[in-house]
Short mmCIF file of C-alpha atoms in Angstrom, two decimals:
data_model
loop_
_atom_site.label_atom_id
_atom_site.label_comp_id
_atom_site.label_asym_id
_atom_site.label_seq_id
_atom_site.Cartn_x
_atom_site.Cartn_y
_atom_site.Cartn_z
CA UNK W 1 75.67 152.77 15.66
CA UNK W 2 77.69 149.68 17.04
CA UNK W 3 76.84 151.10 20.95
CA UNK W 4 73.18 151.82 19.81
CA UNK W 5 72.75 148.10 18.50
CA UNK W 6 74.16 147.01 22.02
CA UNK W 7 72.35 148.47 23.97
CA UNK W 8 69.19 147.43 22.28
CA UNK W 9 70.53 143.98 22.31
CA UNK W 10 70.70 144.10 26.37
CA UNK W 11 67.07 145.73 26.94
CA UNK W 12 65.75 142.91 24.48
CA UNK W 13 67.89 139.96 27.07
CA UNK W 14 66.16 141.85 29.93
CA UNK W 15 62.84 141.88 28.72
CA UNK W 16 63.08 138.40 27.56
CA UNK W 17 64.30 137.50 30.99
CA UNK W 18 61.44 138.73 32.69
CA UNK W 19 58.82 137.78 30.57
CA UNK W 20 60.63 134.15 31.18
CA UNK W 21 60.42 135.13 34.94
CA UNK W 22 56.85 136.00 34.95
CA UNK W 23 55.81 133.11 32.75
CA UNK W 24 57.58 130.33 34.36
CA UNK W 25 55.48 128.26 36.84
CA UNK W 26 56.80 126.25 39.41
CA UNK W 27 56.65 122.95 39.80
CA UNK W 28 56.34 121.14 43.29
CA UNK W 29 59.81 119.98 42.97
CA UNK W 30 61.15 123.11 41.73
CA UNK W 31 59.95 124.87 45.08
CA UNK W 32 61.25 122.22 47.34
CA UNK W 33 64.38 122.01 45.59
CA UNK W 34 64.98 125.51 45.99
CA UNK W 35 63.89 125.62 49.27
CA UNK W 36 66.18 123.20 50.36
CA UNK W 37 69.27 125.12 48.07
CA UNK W 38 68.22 128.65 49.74
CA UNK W 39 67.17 128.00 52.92
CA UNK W 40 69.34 130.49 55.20
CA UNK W 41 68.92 127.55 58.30
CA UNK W 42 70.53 125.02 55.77
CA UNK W 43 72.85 126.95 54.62
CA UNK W 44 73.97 127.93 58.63
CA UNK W 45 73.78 123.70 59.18
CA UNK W 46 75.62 123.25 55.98
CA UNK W 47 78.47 125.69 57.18
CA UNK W 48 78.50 124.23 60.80
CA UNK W 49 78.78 120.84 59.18
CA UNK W 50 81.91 122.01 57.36
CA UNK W 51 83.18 123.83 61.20
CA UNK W 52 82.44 120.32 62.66
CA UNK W 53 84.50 118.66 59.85
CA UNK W 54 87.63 121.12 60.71
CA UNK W 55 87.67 119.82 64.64
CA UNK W 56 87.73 116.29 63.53
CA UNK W 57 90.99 117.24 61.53
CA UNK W 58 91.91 118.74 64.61
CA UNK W 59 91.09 116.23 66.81
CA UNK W 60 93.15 113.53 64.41
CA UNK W 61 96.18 115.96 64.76
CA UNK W 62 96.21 115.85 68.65
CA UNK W 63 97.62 112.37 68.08
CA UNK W 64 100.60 113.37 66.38
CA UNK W 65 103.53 114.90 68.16
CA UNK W 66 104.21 118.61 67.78
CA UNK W 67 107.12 119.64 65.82
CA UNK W 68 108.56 123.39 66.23
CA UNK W 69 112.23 125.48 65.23
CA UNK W 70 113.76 128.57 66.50
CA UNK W 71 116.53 130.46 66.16
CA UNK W 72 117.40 133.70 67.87
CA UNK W 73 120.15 136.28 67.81
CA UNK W 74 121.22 138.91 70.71
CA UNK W 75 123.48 141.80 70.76
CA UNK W 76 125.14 143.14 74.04
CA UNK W 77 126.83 146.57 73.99
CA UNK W 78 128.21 148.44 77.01
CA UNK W 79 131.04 148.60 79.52
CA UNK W 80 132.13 145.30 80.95
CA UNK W 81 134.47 144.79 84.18
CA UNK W 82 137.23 142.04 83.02
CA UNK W 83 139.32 142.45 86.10
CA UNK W 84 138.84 144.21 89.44
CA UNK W 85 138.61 147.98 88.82
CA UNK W 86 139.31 147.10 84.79
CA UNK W 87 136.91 147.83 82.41
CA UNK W 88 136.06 148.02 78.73
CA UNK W 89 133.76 148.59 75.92
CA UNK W 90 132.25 145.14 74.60
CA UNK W 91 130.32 144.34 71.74
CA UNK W 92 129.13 140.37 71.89
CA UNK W 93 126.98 138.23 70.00
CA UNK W 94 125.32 135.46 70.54
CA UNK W 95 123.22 132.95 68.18
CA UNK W 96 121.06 130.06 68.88
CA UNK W 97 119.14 127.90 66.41
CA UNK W 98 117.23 124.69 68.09
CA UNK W 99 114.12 122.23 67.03
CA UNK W 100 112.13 120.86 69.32
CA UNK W 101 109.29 118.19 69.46
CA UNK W 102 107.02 116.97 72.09
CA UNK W 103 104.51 113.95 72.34
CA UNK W 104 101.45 113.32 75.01
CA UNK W 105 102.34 109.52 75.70
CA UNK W 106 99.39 109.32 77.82
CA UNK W 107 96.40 111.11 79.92
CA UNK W 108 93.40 109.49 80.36
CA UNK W 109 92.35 108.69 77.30
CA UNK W 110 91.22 112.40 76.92
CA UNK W 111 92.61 112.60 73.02
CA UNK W 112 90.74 109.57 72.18
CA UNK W 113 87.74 110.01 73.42
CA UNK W 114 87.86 113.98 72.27
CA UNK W 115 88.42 112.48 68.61
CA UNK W 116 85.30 109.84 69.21
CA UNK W 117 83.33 113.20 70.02
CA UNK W 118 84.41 115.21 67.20
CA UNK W 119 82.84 112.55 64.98
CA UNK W 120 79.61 111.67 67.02
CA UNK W 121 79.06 115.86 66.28
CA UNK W 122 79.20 115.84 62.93
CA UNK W 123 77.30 112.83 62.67
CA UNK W 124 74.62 114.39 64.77
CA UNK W 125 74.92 117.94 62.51
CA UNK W 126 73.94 115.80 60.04
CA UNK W 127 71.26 114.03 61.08
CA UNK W 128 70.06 117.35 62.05
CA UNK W 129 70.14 119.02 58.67
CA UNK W 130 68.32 115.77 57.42
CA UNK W 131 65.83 116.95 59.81
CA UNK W 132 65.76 120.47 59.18
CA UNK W 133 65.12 119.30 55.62
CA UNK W 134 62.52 117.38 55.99
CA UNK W 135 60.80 119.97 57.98
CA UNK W 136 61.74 122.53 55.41
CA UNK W 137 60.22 120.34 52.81
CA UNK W 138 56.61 119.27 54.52
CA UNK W 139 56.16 123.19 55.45
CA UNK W 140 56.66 123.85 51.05
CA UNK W 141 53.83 120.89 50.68
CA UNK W 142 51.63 122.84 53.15
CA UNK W 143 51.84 125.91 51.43
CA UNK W 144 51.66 124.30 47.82
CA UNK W 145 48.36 122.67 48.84
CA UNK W 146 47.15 125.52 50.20
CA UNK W 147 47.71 127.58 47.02
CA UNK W 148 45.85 124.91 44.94
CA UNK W 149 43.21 124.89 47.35
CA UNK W 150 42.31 128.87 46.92
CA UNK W 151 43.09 128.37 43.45
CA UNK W 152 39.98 125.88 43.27
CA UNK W 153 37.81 128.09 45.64
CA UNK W 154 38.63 130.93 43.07
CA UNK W 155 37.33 129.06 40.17
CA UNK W 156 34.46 128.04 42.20
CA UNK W 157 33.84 131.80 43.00
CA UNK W 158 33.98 132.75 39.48
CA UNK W 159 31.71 130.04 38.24
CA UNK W 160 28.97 131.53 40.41
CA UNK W 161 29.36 134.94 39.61
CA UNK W 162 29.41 134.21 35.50
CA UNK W 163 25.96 132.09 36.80
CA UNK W 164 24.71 135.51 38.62
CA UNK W 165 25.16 137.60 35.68
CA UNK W 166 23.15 135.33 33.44
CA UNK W 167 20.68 134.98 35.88
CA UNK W 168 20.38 139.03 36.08
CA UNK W 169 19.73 138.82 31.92
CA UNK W 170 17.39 135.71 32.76
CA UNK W 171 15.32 138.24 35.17
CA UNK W 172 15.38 141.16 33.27
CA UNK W 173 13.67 139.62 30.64
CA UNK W 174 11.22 137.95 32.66
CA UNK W 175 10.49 141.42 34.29
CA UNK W 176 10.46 142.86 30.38
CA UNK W 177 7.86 139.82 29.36
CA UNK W 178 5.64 141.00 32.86
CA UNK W 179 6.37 137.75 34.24
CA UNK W 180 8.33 138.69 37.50
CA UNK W 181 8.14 142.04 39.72
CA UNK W 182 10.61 144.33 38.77
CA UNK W 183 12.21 143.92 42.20
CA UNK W 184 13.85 140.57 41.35
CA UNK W 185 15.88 142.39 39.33
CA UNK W 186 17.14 144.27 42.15
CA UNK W 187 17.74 141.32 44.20
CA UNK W 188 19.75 139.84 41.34
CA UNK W 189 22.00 142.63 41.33
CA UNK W 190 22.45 142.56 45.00
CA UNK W 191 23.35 138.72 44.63
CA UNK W 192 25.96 139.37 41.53
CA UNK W 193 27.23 142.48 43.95
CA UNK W 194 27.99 140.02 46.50
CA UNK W 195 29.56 137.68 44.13
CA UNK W 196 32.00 139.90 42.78
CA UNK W 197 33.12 140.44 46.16
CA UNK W 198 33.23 137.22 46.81
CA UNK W 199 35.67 136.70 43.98
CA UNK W 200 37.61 139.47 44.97
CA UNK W 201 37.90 137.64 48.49
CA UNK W 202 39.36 134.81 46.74
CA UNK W 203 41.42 136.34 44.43
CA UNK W 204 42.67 137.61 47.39
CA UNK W 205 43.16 134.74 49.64
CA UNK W 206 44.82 133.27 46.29
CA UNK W 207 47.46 136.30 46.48
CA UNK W 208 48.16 135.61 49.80
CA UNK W 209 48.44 131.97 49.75
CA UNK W 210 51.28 132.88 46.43
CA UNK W 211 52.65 135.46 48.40
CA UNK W 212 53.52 133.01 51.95
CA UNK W 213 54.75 130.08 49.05
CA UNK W 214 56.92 133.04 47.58
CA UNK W 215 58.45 133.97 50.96
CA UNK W 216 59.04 130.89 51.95
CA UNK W 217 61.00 129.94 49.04
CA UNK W 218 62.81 133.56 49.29
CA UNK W 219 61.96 134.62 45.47
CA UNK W 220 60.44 137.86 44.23
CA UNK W 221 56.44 137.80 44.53
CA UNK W 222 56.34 139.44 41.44
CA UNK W 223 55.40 136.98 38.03
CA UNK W 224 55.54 134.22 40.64
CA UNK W 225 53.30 130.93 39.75
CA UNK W 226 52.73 127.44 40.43
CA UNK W 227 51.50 124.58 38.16
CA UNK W 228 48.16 123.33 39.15
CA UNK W 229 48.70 119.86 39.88
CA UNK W 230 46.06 117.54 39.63
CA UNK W 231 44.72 116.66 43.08
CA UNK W 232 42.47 113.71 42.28
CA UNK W 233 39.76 112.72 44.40
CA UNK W 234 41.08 111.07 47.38
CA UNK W 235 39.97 107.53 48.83
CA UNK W 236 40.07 105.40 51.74
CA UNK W 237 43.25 103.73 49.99
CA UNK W 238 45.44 106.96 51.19
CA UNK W 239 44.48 105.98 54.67
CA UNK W 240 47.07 103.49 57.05
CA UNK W 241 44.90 101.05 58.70
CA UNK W 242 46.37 100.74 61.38
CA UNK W 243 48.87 103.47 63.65
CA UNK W 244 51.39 100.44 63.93
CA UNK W 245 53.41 100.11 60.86
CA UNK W 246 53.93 104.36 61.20
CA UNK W 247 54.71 104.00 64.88
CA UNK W 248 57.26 101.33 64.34
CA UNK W 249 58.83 102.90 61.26
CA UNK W 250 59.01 106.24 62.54
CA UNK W 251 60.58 105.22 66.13
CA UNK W 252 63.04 103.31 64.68
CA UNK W 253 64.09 105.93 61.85
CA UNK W 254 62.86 109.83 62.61
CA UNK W 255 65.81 111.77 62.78
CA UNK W 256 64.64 113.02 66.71
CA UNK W 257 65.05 109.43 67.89
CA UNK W 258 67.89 108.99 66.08
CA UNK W 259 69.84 112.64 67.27
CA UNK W 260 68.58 112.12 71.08
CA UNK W 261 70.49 108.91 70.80
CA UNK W 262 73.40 110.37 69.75
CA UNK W 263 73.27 113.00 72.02
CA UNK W 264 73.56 110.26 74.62
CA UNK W 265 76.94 108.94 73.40
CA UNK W 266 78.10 112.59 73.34
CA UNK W 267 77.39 112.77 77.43
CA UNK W 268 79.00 109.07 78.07
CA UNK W 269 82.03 110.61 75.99
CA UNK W 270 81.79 113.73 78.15
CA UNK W 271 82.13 111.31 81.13
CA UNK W 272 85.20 109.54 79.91
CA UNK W 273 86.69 112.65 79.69
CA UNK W 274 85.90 114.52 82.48
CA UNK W 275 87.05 111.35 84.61
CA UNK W 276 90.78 111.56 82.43
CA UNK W 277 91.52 114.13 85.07
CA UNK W 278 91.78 111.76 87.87
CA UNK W 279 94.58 109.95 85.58
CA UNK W 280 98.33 110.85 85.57
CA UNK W 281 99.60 112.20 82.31
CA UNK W 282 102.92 111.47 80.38
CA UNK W 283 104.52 113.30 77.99
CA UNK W 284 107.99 112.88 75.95
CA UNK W 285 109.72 115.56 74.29
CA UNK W 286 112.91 115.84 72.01
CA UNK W 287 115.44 119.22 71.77
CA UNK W 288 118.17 119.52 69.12
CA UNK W 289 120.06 122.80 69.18
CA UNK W 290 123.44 124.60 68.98
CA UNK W 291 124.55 128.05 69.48
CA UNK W 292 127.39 130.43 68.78
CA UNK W 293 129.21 132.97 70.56
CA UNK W 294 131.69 135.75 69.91
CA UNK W 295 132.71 139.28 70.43
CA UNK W 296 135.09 142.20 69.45
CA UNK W 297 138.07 141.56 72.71
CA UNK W 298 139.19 138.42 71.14
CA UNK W 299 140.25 137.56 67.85
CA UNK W 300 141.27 134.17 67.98
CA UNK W 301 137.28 132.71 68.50
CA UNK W 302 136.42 129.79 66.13
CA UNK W 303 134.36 130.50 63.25
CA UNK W 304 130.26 130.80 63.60
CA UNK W 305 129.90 127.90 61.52
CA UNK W 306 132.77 125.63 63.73
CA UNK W 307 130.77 126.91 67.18
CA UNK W 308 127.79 126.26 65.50
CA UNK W 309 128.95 122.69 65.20
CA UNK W 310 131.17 122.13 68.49
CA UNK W 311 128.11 123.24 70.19
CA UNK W 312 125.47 121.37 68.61
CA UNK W 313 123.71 118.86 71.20
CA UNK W 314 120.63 116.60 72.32
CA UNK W 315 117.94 117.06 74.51
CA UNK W 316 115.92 114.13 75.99
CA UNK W 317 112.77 114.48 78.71
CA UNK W 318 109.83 112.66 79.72
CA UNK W 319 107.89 114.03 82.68
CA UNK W 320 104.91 112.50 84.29
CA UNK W 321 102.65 114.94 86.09
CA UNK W 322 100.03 113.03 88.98
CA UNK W 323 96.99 114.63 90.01
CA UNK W 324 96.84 115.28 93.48
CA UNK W 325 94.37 117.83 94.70
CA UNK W 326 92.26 119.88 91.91
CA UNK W 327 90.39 121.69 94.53
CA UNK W 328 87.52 119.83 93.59
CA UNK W 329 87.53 120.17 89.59
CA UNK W 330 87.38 116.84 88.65
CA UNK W 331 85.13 115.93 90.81
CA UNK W 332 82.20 118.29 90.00
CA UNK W 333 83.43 118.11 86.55
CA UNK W 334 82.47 113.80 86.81
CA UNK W 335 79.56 114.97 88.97
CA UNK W 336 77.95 117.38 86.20
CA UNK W 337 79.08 114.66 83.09
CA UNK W 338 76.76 111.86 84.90
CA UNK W 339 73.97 114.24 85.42
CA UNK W 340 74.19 115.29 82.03
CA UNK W 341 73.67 111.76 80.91
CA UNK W 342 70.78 111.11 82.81
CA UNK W 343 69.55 114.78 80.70
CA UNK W 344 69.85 113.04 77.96
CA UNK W 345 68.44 109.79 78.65
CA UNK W 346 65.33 111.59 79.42
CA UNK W 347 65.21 113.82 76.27
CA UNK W 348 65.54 110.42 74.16
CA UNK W 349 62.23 109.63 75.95
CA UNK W 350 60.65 112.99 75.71
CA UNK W 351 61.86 112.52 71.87
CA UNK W 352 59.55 108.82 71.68
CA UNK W 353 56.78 110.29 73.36
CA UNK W 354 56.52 113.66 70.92
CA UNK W 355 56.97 111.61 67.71
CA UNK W 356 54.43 108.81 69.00
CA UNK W 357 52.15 111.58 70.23
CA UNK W 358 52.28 113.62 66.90
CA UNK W 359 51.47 110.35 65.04
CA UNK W 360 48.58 109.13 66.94
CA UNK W 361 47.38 112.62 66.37
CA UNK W 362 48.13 112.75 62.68
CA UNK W 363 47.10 109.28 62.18
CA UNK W 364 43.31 110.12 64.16
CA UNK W 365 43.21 113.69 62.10
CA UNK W 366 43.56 111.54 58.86
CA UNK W 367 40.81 109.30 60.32
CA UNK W 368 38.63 112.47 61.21
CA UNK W 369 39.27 114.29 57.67
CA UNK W 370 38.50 111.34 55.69
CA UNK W 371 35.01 110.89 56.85
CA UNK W 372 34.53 114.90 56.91
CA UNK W 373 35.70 114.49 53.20
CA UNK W 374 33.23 111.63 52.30
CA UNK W 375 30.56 113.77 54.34
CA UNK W 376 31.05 116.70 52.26
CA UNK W 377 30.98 114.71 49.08
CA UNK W 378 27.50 113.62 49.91
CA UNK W 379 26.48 117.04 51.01
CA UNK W 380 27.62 118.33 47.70
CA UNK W 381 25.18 116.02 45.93
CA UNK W 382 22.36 116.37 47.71
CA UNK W 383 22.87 120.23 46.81
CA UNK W 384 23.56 120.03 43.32
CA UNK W 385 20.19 118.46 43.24
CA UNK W 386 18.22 120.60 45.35
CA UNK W 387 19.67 123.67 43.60
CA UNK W 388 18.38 121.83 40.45
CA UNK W 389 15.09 121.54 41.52
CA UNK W 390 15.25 124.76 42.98
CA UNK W 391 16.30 126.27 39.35
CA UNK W 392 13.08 124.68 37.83
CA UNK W 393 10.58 125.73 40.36
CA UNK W 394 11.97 128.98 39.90
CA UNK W 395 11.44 129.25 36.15
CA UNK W 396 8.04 127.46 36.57
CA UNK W 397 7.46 130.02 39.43
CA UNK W 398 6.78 128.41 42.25
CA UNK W 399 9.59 129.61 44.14
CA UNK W 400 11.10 133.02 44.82
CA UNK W 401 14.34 134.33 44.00
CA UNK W 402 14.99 134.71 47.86
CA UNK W 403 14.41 131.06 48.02
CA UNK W 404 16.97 130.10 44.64
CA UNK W 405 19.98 132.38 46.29
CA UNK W 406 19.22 130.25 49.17
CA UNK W 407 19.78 127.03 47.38
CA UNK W 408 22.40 128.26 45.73
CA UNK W 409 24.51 129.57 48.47
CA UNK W 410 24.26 126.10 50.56
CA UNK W 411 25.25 124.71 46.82
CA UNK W 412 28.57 127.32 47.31
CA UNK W 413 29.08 126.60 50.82
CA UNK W 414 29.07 122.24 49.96
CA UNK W 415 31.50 122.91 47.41
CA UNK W 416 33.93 125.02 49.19
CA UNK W 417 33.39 122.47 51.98
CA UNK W 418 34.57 119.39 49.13
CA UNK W 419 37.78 121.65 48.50
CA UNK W 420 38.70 122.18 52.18
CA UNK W 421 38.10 118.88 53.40
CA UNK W 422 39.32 117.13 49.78
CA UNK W 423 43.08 119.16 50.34
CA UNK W 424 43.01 118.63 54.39
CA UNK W 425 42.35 114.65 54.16
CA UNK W 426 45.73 114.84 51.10
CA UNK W 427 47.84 116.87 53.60
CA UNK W 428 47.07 114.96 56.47
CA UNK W 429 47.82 111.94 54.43
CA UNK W 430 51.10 113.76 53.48
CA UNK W 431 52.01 113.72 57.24
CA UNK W 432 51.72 109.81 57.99
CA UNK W 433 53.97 109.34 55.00
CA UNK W 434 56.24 111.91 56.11
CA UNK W 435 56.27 109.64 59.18
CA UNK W 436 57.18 107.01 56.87
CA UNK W 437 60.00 108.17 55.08
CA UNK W 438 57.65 108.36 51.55
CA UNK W 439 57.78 111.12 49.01
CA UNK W 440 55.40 114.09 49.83
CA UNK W 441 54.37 114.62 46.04
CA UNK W 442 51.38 114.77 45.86
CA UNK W 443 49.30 111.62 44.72
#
């Protein structure tokens, strides 16, 4: 009875889990949050962040002098020849213990500039998850957008097929009353056929538009919703009036700029080190060790612990090694550094001229979809009102019903229009302040 009451407990916490899973809807921050927590790129930069972290440990250490022990033991067994034609069976041991440490005085400054570079790449891992974020974060705006947008076209879709099927009623009881020809009613049911496929094409696009969001935040399709955020109607305030401001902002902070810079400290530190193998190197090292000695044809040998300190002693060297002749290593190696720099120089260029090129062209899109929004707004008015007039001629019966689908399908077609260029002009408007460093909520 106890098991039976358990296991009825754990299907109720599983069914209550996915009806939670199914009826939770996420938020905008909720899918870039977890975006930026699951993302398998961030999660690589994260973990090369934490390599790059290691080498700068291990770059620190190459300042500090090694320190190692040893100690060793041999055994010799065999015949040994103590005088000329004499020989006998000996059994000796010997025993060694010894610690050593050993110091790079100078060469080149090689250690110190290796350090300098250890740090410059972490520094530069980060500024490259930064950007990987941000990227990561303006793709999870896209696809938001673009599920409110189908949402909207959807509705839209629905509207005019709930409008269809009262205007098949509306004509069958005209045709009943002798008033129309019965084949109205046939070309209302054509129009409410096409309807409900066009609501199936939205649900549809809908799905799919879910379904990318889903996969892009790496969570099960299934149950999976958004909140419908209020996308007021945009205005010309959204717009920058000017490239400038964006321009200057962005060349001064954008991550590119920023990383191709750094890249070009990374080459000049290359430099410095490649050219630390046309400098001598010294080094300084320390021994301390003592051994002990003793085998089975003598039994008056001190003890292992008096050898062990008769024999105990010091070791001092410091050597100094001069490049001669590296059969032209260092110089190729200087050679390749330089021309590396000049690499870079020219990507931190290349990096300028993308970001000011992708601005211009995001600033001029927002320009473009602004007045393509404010076009379609009037469009949509000047339709609502000829489908009006269209819907009283029709009852009055001076128009057909060929003539109302007309007026109402350039009524559907302005209206999608609003909804496409409405959620283009936001996202576009989204881009500029990504250029800017702003939040990408939506307004």
């Amino acid at each position: 009875m106890v098991q039976l009451k358990k296991e009825i407990l754990i299907v109720f916490c599983l069914i209550s889990i996915t009806v939670f899973s199914q009826e939770r809807k996420w938020s905008l921050q909720d899918c870039v949050t977890h975006a930026l927590n699951n993302n398998i790129t961030v999660k690589r930069t994260e973990n090369q962040l934490l390599i790059d972290e290691q080498d700068v440990v291990a770059a620190k250490g190459r300042f500090l002098p090694s320190l190692s022990a040893s100690a060793s033991h041999g055994i010799s067994l065999g015949q040994t020849e103590l005088f000329t034609g004499s020989f006998v069976n000996r059994t000796s041991h010997s025993t060694s213990f010894g610690v050593g440490s050993s110091a790079t005085v100078f060469n080149g400054l090689r250690i110190k500039n290796s350090y300098e570079l250890s740090k410059l790449n972490l520094e530069t891992t980060n500024i490259e998850l930064s950007k990987i974020k941000d990227d990561i974060s303006l793709n999870v705006v896209d696809a938001y957008l673009r599920v409110l947008f189908n949402k909207e076209n959807l509705e839209i879709a629905q509207v005019q097929y709930e409008f269809s099927l009262k205007q098949l009623d509306q004509v069958k009881g005209l045709v009943d009353a002798g008033v129309q020809p019965r084949a109205n009613i046939y070309d209302a049911e054509a129009t409410l056929s096409r309807d409900s496929q066009n609501v199936t094409v939205a649900e549809n696009n809908y799905n799919l538009a879910l379904l990318s969001l889903s996969q892009l935040l790496q969570v099960p399709f299934e149950g999976f919703n958004v909140e419908t955020i209020a996308v007021d109607t945009p205005s010309e305030a959204l717009l920058y009036k000017t490239v400038t401001p964006v321009l200057n902002h962005a060349l001064g902070n954008r991550q590119e700029i920023t990383l191709a810079e750094r890249n070009i400290e990374k080459a000049s530190l290359n430099t410095e080190i490649s050219k630390s193998g046309y400098y001598p190197s010294v080094s300084l090292s320390y021994g301390f060790g003592t051994s002990a000695f003793y085998s089975n044809l003598t039994d008056n040998e001190p003890e292992f612990l008096s050898q062990l300190n008769d024999n105990k002693g010091h070791r001092f060297s410091l050597s100094l090694n001069i490049p001669v002749f590296s059969k032209f290593q260092n110089k190729t190696a200087v050679a390749k550094a330089k021309i590396q720099e000049k690499n870079r120089q020219l990507d931190l260029e290349q990096a300028k001229l993308t970001v000011e090129s992708n601005i211009q062209r995001a600033f001029t899109d927002a320009q473009a979809a602004f007045k393509t929004f404010e076009a379609a707004k009037k469009s949509l008015v000047s339709q609502e009102l000829a489908f009006n007039n269209s819907k009283e001629r029709y009852n009055i019966g001076s128009m057909t019903a060929y003539e109302l689908e007309q007026a109402r399908v350039a009524l559907i077609n302005a209206q999608s229009s609003l909804i496409n260029a409405k959620y283009d002009f936001v996202f576009k408007t989204k881009v500029l302040d990504f250029y800017m460093g702003k939040t990408l909520t939506p307004r």
